Short mmCIF file of C-alpha atoms and ligand atoms in Angstrom, two decimals:
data_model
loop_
_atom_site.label_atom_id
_atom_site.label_comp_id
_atom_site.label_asym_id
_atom_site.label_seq_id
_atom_site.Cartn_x
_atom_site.Cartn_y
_atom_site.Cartn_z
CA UNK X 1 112.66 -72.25 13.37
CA UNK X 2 110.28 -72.51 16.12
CA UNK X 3 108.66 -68.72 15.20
CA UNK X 4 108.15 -69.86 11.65
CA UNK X 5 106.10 -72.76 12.00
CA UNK X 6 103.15 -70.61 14.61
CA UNK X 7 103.54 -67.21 13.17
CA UNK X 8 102.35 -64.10 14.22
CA UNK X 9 101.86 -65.56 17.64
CA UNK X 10 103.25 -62.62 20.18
CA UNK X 11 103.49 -65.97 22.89
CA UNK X 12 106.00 -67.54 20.37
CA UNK X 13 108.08 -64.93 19.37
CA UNK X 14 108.34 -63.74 23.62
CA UNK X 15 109.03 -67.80 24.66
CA UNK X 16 112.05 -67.67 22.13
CA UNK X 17 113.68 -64.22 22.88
CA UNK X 18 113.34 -65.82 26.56
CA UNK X 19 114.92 -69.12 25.55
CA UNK X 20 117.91 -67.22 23.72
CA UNK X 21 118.50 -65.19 26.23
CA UNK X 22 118.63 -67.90 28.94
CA UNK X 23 120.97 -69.86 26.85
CA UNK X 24 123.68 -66.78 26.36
CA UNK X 25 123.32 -65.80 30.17
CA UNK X 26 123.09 -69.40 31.72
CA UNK X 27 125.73 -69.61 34.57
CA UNK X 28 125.92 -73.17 34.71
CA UNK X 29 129.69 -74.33 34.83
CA UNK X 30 129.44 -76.88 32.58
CA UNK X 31 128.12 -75.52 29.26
CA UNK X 32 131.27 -74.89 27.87
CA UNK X 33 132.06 -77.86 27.73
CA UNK X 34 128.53 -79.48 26.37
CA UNK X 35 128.61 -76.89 23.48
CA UNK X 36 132.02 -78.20 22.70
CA UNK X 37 130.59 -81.47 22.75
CA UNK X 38 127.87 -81.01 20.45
CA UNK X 39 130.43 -79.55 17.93
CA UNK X 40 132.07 -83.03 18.18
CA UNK X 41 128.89 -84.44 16.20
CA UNK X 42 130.30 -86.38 13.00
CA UNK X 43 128.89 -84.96 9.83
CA UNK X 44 125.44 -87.38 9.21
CA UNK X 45 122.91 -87.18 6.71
CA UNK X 46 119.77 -85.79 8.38
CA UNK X 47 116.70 -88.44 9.21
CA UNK X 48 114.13 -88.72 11.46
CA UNK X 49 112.43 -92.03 11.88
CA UNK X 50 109.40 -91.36 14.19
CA UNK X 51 106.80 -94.24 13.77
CA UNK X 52 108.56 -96.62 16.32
CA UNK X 53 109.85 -97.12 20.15
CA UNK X 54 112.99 -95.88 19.48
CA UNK X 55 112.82 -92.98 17.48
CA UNK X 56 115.46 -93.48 15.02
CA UNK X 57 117.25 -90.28 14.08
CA UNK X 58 120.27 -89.41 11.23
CA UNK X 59 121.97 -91.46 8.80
CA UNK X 60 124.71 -94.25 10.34
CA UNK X 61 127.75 -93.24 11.57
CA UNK X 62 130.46 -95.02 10.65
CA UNK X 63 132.65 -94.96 14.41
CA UNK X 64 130.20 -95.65 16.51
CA UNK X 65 132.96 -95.67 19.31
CA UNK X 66 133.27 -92.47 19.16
CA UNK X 67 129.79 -91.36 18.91
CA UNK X 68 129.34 -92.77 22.07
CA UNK X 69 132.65 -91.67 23.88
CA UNK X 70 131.09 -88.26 22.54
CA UNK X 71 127.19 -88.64 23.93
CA UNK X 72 128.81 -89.99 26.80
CA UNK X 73 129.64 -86.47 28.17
CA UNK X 74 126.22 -85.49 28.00
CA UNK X 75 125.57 -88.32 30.46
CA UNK X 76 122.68 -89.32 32.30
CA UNK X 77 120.87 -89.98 29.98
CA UNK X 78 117.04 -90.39 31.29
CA UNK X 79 114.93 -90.24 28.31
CA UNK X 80 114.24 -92.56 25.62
CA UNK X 81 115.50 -95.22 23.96
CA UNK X 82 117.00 -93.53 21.69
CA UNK X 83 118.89 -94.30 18.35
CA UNK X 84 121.31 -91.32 17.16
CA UNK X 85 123.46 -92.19 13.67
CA UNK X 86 122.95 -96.19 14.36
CA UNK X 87 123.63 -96.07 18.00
CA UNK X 88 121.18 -97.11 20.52
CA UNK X 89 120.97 -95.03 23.47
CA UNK X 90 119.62 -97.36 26.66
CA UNK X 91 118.12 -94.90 28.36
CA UNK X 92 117.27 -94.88 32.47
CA UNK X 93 113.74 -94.60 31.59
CA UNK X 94 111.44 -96.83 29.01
CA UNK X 95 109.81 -93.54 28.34
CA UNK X 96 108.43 -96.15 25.42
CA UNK X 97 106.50 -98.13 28.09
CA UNK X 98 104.80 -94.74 29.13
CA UNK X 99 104.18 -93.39 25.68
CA UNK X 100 102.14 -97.21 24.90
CA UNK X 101 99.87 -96.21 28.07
CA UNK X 102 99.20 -92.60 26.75
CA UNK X 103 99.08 -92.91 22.95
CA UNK X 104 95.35 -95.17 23.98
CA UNK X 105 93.90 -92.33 24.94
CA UNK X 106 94.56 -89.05 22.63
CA UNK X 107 94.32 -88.16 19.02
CA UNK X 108 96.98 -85.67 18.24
CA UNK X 109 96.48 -85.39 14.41
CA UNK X 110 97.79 -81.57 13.47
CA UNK X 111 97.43 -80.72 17.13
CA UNK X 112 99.80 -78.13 18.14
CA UNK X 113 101.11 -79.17 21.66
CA UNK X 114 102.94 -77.81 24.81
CA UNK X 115 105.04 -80.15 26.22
CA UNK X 116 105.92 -79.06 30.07
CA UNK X 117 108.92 -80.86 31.92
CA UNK X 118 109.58 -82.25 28.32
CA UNK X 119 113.46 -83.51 29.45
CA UNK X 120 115.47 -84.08 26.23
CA UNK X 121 112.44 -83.86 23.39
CA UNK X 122 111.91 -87.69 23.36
CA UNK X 123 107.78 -87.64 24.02
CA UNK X 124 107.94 -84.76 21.77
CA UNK X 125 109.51 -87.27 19.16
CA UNK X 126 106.39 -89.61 19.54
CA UNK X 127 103.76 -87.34 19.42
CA UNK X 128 105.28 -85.83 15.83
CA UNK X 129 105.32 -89.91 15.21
CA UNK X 130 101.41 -89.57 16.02
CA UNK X 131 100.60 -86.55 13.76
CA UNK X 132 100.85 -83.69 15.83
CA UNK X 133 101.89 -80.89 13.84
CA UNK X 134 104.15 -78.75 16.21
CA UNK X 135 105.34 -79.65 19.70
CA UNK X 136 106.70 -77.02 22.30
CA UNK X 137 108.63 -78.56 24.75
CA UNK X 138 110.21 -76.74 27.74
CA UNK X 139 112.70 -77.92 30.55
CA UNK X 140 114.34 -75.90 33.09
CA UNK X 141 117.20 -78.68 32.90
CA UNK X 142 119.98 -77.19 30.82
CA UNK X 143 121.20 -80.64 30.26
CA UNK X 144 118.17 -82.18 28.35
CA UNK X 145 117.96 -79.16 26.39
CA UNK X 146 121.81 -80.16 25.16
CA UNK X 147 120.68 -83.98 24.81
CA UNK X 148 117.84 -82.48 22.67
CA UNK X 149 120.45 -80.15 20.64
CA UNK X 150 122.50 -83.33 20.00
CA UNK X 151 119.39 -85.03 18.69
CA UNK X 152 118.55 -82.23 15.87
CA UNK X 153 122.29 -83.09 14.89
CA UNK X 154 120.68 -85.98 13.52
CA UNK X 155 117.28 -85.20 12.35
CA UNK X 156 117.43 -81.45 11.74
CA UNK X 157 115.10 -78.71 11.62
CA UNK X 158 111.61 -80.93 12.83
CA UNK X 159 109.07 -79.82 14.43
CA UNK X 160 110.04 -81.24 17.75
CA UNK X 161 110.94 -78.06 20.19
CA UNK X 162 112.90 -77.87 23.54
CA UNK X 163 113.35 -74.55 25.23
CA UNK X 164 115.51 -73.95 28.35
CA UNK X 165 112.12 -72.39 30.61
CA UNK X 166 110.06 -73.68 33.57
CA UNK X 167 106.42 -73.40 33.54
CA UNK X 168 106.41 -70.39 35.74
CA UNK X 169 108.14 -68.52 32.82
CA UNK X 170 105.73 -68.60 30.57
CA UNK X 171 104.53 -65.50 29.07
CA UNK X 172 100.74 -64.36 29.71
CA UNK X 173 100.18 -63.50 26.22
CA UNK X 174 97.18 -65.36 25.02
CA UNK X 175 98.12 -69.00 23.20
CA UNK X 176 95.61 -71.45 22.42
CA UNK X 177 97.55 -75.00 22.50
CA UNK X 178 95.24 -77.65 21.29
CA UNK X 179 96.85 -80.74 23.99
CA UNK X 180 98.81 -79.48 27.09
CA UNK X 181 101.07 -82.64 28.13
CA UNK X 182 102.49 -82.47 32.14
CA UNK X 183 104.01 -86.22 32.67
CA UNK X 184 106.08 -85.88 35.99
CA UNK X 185 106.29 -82.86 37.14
CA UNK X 186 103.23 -82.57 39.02
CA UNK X 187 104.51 -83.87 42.34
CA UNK X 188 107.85 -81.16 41.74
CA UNK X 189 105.13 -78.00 42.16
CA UNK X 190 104.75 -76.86 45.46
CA UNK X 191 101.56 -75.14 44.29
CA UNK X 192 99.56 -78.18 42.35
CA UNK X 193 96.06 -76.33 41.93
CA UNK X 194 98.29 -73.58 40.14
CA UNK X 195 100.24 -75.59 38.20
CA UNK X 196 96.96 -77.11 37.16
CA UNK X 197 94.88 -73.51 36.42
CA UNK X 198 98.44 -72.36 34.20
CA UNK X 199 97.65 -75.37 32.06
CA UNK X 200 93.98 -74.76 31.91
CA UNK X 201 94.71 -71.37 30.87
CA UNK X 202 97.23 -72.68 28.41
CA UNK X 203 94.93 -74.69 26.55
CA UNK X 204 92.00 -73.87 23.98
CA UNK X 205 88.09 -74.16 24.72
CA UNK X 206 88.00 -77.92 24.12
CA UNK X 207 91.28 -78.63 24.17
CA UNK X 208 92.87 -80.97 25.87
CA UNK X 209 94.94 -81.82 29.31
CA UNK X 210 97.21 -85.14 29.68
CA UNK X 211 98.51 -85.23 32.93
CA UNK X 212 100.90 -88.00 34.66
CA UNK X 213 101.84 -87.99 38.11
CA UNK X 214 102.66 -89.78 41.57
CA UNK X 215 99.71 -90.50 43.19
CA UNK X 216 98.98 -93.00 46.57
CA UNK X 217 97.84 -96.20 46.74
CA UNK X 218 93.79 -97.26 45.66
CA UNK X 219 92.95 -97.65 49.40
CA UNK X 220 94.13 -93.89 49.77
CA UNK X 221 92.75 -92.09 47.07
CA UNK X 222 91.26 -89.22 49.09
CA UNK X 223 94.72 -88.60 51.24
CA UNK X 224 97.72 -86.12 50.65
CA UNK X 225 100.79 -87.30 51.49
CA UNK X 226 103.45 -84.79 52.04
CA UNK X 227 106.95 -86.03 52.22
CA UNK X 228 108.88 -84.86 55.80
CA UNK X 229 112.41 -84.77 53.34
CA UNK X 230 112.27 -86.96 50.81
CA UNK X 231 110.30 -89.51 48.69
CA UNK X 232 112.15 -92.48 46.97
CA UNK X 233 114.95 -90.48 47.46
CA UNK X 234 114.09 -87.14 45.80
CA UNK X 235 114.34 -84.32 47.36
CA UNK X 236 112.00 -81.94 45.90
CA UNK X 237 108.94 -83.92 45.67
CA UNK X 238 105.96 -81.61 47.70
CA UNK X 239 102.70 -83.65 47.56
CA UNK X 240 101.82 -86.81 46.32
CA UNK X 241 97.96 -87.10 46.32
CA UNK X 242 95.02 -89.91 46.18
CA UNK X 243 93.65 -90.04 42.90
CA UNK X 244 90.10 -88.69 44.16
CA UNK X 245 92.14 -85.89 45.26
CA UNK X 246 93.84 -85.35 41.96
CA UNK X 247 90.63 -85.38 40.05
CA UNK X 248 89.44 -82.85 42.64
CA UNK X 249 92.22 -80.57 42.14
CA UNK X 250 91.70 -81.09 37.88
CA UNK X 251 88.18 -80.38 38.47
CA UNK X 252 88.79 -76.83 41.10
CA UNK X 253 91.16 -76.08 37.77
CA UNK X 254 88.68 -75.56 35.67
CA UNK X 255 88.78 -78.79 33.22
CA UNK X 256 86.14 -80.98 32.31
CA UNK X 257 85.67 -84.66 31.39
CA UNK X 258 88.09 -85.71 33.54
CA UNK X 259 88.78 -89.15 33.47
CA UNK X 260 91.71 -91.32 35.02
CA UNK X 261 92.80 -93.41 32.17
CA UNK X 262 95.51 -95.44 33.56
CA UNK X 263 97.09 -96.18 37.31
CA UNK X 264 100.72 -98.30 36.96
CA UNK X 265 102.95 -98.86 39.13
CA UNK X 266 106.54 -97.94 38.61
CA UNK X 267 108.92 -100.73 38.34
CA UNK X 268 112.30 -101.00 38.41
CA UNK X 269 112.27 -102.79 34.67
CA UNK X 270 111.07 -99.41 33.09
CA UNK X 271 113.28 -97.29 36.10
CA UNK X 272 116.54 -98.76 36.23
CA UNK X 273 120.27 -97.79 35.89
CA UNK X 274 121.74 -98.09 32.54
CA UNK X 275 125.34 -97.65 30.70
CA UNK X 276 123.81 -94.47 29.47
CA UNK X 277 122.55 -93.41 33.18
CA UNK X 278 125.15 -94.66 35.44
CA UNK X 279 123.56 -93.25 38.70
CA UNK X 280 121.60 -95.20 41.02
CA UNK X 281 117.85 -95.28 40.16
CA UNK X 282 114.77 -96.76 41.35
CA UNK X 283 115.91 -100.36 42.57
CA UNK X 284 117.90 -98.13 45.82
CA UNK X 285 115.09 -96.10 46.25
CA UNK X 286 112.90 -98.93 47.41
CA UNK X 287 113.53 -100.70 50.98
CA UNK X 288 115.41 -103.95 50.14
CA UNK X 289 112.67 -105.53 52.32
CA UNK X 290 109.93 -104.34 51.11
CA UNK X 291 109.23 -103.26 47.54
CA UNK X 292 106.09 -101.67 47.95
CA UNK X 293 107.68 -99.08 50.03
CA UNK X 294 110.24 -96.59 49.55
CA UNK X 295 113.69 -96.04 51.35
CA UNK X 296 111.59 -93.74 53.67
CA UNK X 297 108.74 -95.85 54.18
CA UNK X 298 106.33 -94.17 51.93
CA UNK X 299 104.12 -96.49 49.10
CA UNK X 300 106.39 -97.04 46.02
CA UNK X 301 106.04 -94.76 43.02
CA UNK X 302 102.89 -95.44 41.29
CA UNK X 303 101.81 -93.07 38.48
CA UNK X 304 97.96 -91.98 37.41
CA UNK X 305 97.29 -90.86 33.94
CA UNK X 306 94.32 -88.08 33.77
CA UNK X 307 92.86 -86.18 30.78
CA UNK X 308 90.67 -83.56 31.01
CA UNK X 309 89.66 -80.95 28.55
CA UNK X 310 89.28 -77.01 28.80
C1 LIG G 401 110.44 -86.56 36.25
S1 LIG G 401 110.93 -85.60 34.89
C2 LIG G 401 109.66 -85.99 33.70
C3 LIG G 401 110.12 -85.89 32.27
C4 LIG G 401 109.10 -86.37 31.24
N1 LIG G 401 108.00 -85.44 31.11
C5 LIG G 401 108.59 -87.73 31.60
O1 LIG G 401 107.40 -87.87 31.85
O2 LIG G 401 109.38 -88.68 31.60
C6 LIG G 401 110.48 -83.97 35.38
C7 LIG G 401 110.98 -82.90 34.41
O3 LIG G 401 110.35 -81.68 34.73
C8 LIG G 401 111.31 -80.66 34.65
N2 LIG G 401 110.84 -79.57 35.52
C9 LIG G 401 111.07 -79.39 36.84
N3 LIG G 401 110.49 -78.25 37.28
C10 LIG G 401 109.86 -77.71 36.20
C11 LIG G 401 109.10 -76.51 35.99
N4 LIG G 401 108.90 -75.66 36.99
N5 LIG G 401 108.61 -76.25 34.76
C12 LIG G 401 108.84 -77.11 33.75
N6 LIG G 401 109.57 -78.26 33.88
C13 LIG G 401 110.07 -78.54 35.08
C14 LIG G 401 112.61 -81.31 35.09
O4 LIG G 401 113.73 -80.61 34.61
C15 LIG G 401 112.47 -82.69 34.49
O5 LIG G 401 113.03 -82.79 33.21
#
């Protein structure tokens, strides 16, 4: 229980009423049918296994058939790899690759961490694996929050949270996080200097932002591009800045000690379409001609890592 490992908290005990009562009143059509599926879980002894790449959670099952036919219905699967009760989840995303270009730069030894735009609870998985000693995820996305449900099937009550919120739910109530992850959702704000200021505000003196996001090209670093419809395909990316721009925006936040840590581009070897994520991904996002550019014409995805501190 979430309220039991940061009690007497008012900000904890008003994000989980929230998170209950978005779960019992959710309209979405198909969570009948995921709760049914997460009752499907074969009985497992519990296990979490969180010092590696693929976090390794729950005993093995012995049909591992049917543990996928069953995971399959919470399909895509985005985050990860995972490995539930001996089966490897091949995830669209090497979230691993990401996590190796982070874990450089942070100590998160009994931190206590908000994780926003968590999807299904795998960073959160890593950063227990680093030592911190409570992680808050939350994800507008009922989906992930089911993928992350089926993934306590196999480890159990850890400290590893995912609750069905967007950012802009968030109580006001004071709470003093000591790290404040945003990986990748940046560039889905249509209000970036806000987005940054709620983090600064969600953070303790001294504590401490990681941020990853879109951002342009070297050569462009003071620019703002703002998509006409869509970038690579998405629709609801608003801004994608230069990364002199980004620090300005950190800096007009309120955080300090800004540094850019890391500037990769995305490739379509850590973005790709999997068994597990059956949709088209990155590789038909990019023009067939020309790799560096999207479907639209805009630079290809490339992704800035920035901590800061409060
Ligand atoms: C591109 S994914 C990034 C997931 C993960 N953090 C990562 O870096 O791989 C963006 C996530 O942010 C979530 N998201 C979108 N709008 C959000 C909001 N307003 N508040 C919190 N999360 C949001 C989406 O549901 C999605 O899971």
């Amino acid at each position: 229980m979430l309220q039991k490992r940061w009690p007497g908290r008012a900000w904890v005990n008003s994000v989980c009423t929230l998170a209950q009562k978005r779960l019992a009143t959710h309209p979405h059509g198909d969570l009948p049918r995921w709760l049914c599926t997460l009752q499907q879980l074969p009985a497992v002894s519990l296990e979490a296994n969180l010092d590696r790449g693929t976090p390794a959670l729950g005993g093995r099952v012995e049909d591992l058939k049917a543990l996928r036919e069953t995971l399959m219905e919470l399909h895509p699967w985005r985050k990860g790899p995972l490995c539930l009760g001996g089966l490897r989840i091949e995830t669209e995303w090497r979230s691993d690759w990401k996590w190796e270009r982070v874990e450089t730069y942070i100590g998160l030894a009994v931190h206590r961490v908000l994780d926003i735009g968590c999807g299904n609870g795998y960073f959160g998985l890593r950063m227990l694996g680093a030592g911190a000693a409570l992680v808050v995820g939350i994800d507008p996305t009922l989906l992930f929050v089911m993928q992350w449900l089926a993934c306590r099937h196999f480890s159990g009550d850890i400290a590893n949270y995912v609750l069905p919120l967007a950012i802009e739910d968030l109580p006001a109530d004071p709470v003093a996080f000591d790290t404040v992850f945003s990986m990748g959702v940046l560039y889905h704000r249509k209000d970036p200097s806000h987005h940054l200021k709620r983090i600064h505000s969600l953070l303790r003196p001294g504590g401490t932002m990681v941020l990853e996001t879109l951002v342009l090209p070297h050569e462009r670093r003071q620019d703002l591009l703002v998509p006409q419809e869509r970038y690579a395909r998405m629709r609801n990316v608003w801004a994608v800045p230069g990364t002199d721009r980004l620090v300005n925006w950190a800096r007009n936040a309120g955080l300090k000690d800004i540094e850019l840590a890391d500037v990769t581009p995305t490739t379509i070897k850590e973005q790709r379409s999997t068994s597990w994520m059956q949709f088209e991904s990155l590789a038909e996002a990019l023009d067939p001609a020309d790799q560096e550019k999207t479907q639209e014409g805009y630079p290809a995805p490339i992704r800035a890592l920035l901590i800061a501190t409060r």
